[in-house]
C-alpha positions as a printed NumPy array, in Angstrom:
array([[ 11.15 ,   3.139,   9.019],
       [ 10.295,   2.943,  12.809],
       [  7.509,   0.678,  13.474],
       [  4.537,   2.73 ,  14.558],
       [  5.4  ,   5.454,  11.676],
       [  2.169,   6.655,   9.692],
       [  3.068,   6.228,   6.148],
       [  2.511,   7.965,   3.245],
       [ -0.276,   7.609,   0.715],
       [ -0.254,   3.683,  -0.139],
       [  0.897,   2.403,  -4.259],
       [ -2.65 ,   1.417,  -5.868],
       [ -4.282,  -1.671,  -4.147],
       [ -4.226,  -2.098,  -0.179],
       [ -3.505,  -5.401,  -0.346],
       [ -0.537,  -4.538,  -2.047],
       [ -0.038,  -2.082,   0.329],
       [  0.169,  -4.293,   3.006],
       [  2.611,  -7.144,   1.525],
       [  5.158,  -3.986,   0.55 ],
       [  5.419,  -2.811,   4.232],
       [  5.07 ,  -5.879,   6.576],
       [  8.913,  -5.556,   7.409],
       [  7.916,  -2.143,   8.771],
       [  5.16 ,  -3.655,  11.126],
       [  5.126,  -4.558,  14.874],
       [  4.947,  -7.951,  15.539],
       [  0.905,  -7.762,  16.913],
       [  0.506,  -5.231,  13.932],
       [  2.351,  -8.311,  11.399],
       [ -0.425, -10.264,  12.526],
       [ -3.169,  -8.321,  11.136],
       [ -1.216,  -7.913,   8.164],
       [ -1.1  , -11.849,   7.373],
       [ -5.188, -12.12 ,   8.687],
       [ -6.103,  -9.309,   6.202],
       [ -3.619, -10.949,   3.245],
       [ -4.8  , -14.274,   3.767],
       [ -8.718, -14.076,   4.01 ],
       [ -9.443, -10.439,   2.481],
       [-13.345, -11.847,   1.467],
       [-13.725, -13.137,   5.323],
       [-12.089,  -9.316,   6.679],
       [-15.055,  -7.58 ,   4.894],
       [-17.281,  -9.222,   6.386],
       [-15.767,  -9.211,  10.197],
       [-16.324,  -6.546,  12.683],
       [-12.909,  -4.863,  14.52 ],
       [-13.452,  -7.462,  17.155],
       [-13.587, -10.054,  15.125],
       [-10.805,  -9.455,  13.317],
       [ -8.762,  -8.66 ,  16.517],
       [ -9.687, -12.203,  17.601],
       [ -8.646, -13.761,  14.648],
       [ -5.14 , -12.289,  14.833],
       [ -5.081, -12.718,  18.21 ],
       [ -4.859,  -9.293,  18.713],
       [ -6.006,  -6.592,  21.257],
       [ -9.113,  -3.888,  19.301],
       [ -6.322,  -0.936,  19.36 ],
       [ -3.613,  -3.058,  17.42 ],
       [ -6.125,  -3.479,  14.129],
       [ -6.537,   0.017,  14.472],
       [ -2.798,   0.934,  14.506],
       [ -2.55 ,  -1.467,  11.905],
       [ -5.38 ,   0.579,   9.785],
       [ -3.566,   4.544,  10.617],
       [  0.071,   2.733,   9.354],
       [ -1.561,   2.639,   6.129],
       [ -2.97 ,   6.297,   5.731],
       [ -7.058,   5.286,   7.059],
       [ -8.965,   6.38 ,   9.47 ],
       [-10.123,   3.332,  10.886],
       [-11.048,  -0.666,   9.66 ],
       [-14.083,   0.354,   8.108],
       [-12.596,   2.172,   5.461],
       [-10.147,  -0.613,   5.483],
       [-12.729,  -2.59 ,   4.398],
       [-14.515,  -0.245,   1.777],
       [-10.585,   0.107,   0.462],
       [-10.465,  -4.275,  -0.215],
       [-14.194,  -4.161,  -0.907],
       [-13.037,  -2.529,  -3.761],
       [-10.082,  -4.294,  -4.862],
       [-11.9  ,  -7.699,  -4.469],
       [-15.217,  -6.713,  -6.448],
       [-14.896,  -3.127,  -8.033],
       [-18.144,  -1.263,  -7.335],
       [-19.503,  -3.411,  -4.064],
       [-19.435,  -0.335,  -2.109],
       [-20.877,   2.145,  -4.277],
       [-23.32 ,   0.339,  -6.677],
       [-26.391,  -1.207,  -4.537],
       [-27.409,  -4.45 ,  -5.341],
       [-30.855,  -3.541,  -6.87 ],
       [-28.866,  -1.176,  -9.419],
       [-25.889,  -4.643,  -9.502],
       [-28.441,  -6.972, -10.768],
       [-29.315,  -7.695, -14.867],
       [-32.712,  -7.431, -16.23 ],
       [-35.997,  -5.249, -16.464],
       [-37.787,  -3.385, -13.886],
       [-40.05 ,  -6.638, -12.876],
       [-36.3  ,  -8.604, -12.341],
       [-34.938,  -5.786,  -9.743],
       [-38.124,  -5.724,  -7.825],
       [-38.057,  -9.6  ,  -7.678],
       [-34.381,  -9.738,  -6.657],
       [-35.369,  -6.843,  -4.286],
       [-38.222,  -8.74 ,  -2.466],
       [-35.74 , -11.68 ,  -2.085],
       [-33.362, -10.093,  -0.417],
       [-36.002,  -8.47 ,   1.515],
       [-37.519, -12.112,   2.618],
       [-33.698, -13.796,   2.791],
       [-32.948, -10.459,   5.379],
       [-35.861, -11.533,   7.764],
       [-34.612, -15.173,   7.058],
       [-31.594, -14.642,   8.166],
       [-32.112, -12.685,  11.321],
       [-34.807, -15.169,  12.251],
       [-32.045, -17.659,  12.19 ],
       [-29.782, -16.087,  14.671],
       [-32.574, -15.054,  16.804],
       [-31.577, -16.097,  20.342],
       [-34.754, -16.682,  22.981],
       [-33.285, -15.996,  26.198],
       [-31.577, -12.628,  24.806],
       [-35.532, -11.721,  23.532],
       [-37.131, -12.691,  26.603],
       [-34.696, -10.98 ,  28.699],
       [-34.609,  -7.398,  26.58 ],
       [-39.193,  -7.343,  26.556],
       [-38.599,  -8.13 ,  30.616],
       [-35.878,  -5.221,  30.809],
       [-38.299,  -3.145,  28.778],
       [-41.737,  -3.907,  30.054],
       [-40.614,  -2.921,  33.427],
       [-38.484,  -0.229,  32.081],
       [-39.435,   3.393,  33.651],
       [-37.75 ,   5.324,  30.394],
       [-36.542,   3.737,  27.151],
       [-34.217,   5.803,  24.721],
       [-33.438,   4.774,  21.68 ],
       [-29.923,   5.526,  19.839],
       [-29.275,   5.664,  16.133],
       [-27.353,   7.558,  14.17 ],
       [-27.449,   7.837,   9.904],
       [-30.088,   5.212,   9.073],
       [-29.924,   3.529,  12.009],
       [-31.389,   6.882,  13.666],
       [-34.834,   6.274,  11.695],
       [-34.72 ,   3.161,  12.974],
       [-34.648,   4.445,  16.255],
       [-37.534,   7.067,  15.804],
       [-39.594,   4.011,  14.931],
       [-38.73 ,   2.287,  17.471],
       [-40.007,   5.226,  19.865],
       [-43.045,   5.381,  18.263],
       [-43.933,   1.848,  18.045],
       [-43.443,   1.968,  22.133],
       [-45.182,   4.908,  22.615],
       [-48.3  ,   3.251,  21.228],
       [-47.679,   0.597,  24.333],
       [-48.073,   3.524,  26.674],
       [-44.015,   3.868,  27.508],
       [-41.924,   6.977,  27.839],
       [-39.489,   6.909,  25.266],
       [-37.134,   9.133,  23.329],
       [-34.937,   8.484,  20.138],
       [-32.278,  10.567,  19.982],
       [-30.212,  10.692,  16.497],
       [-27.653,  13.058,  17.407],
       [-24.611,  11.563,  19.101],
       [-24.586,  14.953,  21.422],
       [-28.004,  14.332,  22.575],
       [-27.132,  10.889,  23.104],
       [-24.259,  11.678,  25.304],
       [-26.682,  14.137,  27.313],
       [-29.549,  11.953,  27.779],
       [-27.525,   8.859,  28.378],
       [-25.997,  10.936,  31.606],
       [-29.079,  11.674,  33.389],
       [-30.643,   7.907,  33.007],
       [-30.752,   5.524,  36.226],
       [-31.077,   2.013,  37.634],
       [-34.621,   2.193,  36.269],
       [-34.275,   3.032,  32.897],
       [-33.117,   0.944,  29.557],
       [-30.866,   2.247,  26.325],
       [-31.528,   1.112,  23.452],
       [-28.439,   1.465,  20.831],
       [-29.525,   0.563,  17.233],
       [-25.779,   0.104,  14.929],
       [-25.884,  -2.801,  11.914],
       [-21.616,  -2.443,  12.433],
       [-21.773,  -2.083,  15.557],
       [-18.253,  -0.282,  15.478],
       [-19.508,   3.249,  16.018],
       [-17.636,   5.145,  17.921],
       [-20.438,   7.243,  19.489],
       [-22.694,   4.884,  19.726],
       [-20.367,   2.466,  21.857],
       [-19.23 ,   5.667,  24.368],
       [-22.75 ,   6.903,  25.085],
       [-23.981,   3.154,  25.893],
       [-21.096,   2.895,  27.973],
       [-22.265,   6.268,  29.701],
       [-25.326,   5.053,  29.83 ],
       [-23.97 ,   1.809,  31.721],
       [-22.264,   4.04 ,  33.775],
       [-25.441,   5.648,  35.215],
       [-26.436,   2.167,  36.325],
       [-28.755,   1.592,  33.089],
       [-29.994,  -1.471,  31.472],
       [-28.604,  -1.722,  27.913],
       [-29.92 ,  -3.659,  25.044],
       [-28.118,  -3.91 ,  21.738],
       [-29.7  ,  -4.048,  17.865],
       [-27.097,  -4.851,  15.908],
       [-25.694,  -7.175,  12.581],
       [-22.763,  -7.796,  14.753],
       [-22.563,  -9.678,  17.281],
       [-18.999,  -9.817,  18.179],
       [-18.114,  -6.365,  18.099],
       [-17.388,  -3.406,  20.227],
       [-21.086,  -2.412,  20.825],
       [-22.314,  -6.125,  21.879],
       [-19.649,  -6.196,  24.434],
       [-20.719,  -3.635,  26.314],
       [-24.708,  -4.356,  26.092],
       [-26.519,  -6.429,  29.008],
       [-28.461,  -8.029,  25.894],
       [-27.763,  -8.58 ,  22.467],
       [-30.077,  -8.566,  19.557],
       [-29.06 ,  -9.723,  16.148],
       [-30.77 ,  -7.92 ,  12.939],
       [-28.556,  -8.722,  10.329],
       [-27.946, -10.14 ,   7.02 ],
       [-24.464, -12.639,   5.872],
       [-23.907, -10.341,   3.056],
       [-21.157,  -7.708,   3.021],
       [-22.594,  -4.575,   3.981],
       [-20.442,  -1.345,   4.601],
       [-22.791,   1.436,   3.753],
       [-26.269,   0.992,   5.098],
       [-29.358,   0.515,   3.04 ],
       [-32.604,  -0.975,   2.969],
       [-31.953,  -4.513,   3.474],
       [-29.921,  -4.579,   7.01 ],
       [-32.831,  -1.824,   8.326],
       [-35.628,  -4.297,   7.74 ],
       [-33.622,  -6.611,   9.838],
       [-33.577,  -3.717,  12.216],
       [-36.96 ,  -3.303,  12.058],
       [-38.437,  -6.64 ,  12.484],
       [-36.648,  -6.982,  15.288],
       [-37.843,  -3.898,  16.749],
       [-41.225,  -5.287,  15.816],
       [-40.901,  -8.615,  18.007],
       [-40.114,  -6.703,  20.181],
       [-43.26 ,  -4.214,  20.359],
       [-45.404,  -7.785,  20.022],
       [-43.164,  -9.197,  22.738],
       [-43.553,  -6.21 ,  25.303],
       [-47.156,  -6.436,  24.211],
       [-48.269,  -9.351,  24.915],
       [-46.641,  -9.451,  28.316],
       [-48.505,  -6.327,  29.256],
       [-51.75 ,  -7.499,  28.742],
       [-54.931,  -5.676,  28.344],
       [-52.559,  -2.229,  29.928],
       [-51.024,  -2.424,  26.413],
       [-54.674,  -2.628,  24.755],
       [-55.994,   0.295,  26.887],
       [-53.294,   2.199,  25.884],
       [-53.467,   1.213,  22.423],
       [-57.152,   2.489,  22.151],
       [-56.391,   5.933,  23.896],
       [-53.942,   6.427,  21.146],
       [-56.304,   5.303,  18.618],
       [-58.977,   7.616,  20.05 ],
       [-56.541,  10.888,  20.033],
       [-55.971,  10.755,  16.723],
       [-59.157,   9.375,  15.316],
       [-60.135,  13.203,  14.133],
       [-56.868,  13.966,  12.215],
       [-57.662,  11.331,   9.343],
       [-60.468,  12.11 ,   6.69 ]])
């Protein structure tokens, strides 16, 4: 078979896969192969770019490599060993995984919850924080990008700044992204909010939105990956598990970093952030019993 030849549906297992049809690989692509055969549990957990490194690789080779074996892309590379390597890590969650009553799953629950915070508090990098409240205190528009869960994210991010007295938009359509991210300028600041960091969209419109001379801050459980390398700053809200669908635990990294962030911006503004802060509290004073 001519090496760059989509194949046909794969024999059971990808890792099988793989070892039948490295004779049919490209030399770069052969590389991937043996990274993927010889640490399948570190793969899972790597980004594309961090896979690419590790092969020595350029981003587009891993993908080749993925489309040679009938997937879209790495991520459902990795959701395809995911499952080969633990049956039912993608699709069982780990509250429903773990043994015991009701009291034992809301215990495991809360540690996981605590470890998440833990572990994002651990990678948290000062001068990255410092610079992103600067970019955004001074910021004339903010907008926020998330898309799935991330997208919530992102609408509480907008409203967590609005209280600060900042125009701000989340936008959870990758459309609207694309749209607003063309009309922003040398004054404004994107946020993009991905735990992969490997989304497609999300990496094009905050490359528009470079494009147009923007500031660009990144929220993210990767740090080497597609989406950091194109941000000005890089945040990291994320969690050393293997994660490849989204669910509770990598948002409330998300979350508290979006929260440091609010507190951040906060504090540098002063008493414009407490004005603001009491007209809010004022306007909706009559809407609660």
């Amino acid at each position: 078979m001519p090496a760059g030849t989509p194949d046909a549906a794969p024999p059971a297992g990808y890792l099988a896969a793989i070892r039948s049809r490295e004779a049919d690989l490209t030399a770069s692509e052969a590389k991937v192969a043996q990274t993927v055969l010889d640490h399948p549990g570190e793969v899972i957990r790597m980004s594309i770019t961090e896979l690419a490194e590790r092969a020595e690789v350029g981003v587009a080779t891993v993908s080749r490599f993925c489309q040679r074996l009938g997937l879209r892309g790495f991520h459902e590379l990795k959701i395809e060993i995911a499952h080969e390597l633990v049956p039912g890590t993608v699709t069982t969650t780990p509250l429903v995984a773990a043994g015991g009553d009701y009291p034992t799953w809301a215990g495991s629950a809360a540690g996981r919850t605590i470890a998440m915070i833990e572990t994002t508090m651990r990678q948290f990098d000062a001068d990255a924080f410092r610079q992103a409240v600067d970019l955004l205190v001074k910021a004339r528009r903010i907008d926020f990008y998330g898309l799935a869960s991330s997208g919530l994210t992102a609408m509480d991010a907008q409203l967590r700044f609005l209280t600060l007295g900042k125009t701000c938009n989340a936008y959870v359509d990758s459309h609207v992204q694309a749209m607003a991210a063309a009309v922003l300028g040398p004054e404004d600041v994107a946020v993009a909010i991905s735990y992969s960091g490997s989304t497609k969209d999300m990496v094009a419109n905050l490359s528009t939105a470079r494009k147009r001379r923007a500031r660009t801050i990144a929220i993210t459980g990767a740090p080497r990956s597609p989406l950091a390398e194109i941000a000005d700053v890089v945040l990291v809200a994320g969690s050393d598990e293997t994660m490849l669908v989204s669910n509770l635990f990598n948002k409330i990294g998300q979350l508290f970093v979006v929260e440091l962030l609010v507190e951040g911006c906060a504090r540098e503004m002063g008493q414009q952030a407490h004005r603001t802060s009491k007209l809010i509290s004022e306007a909706v004073a009559d809407k609660i019993y």
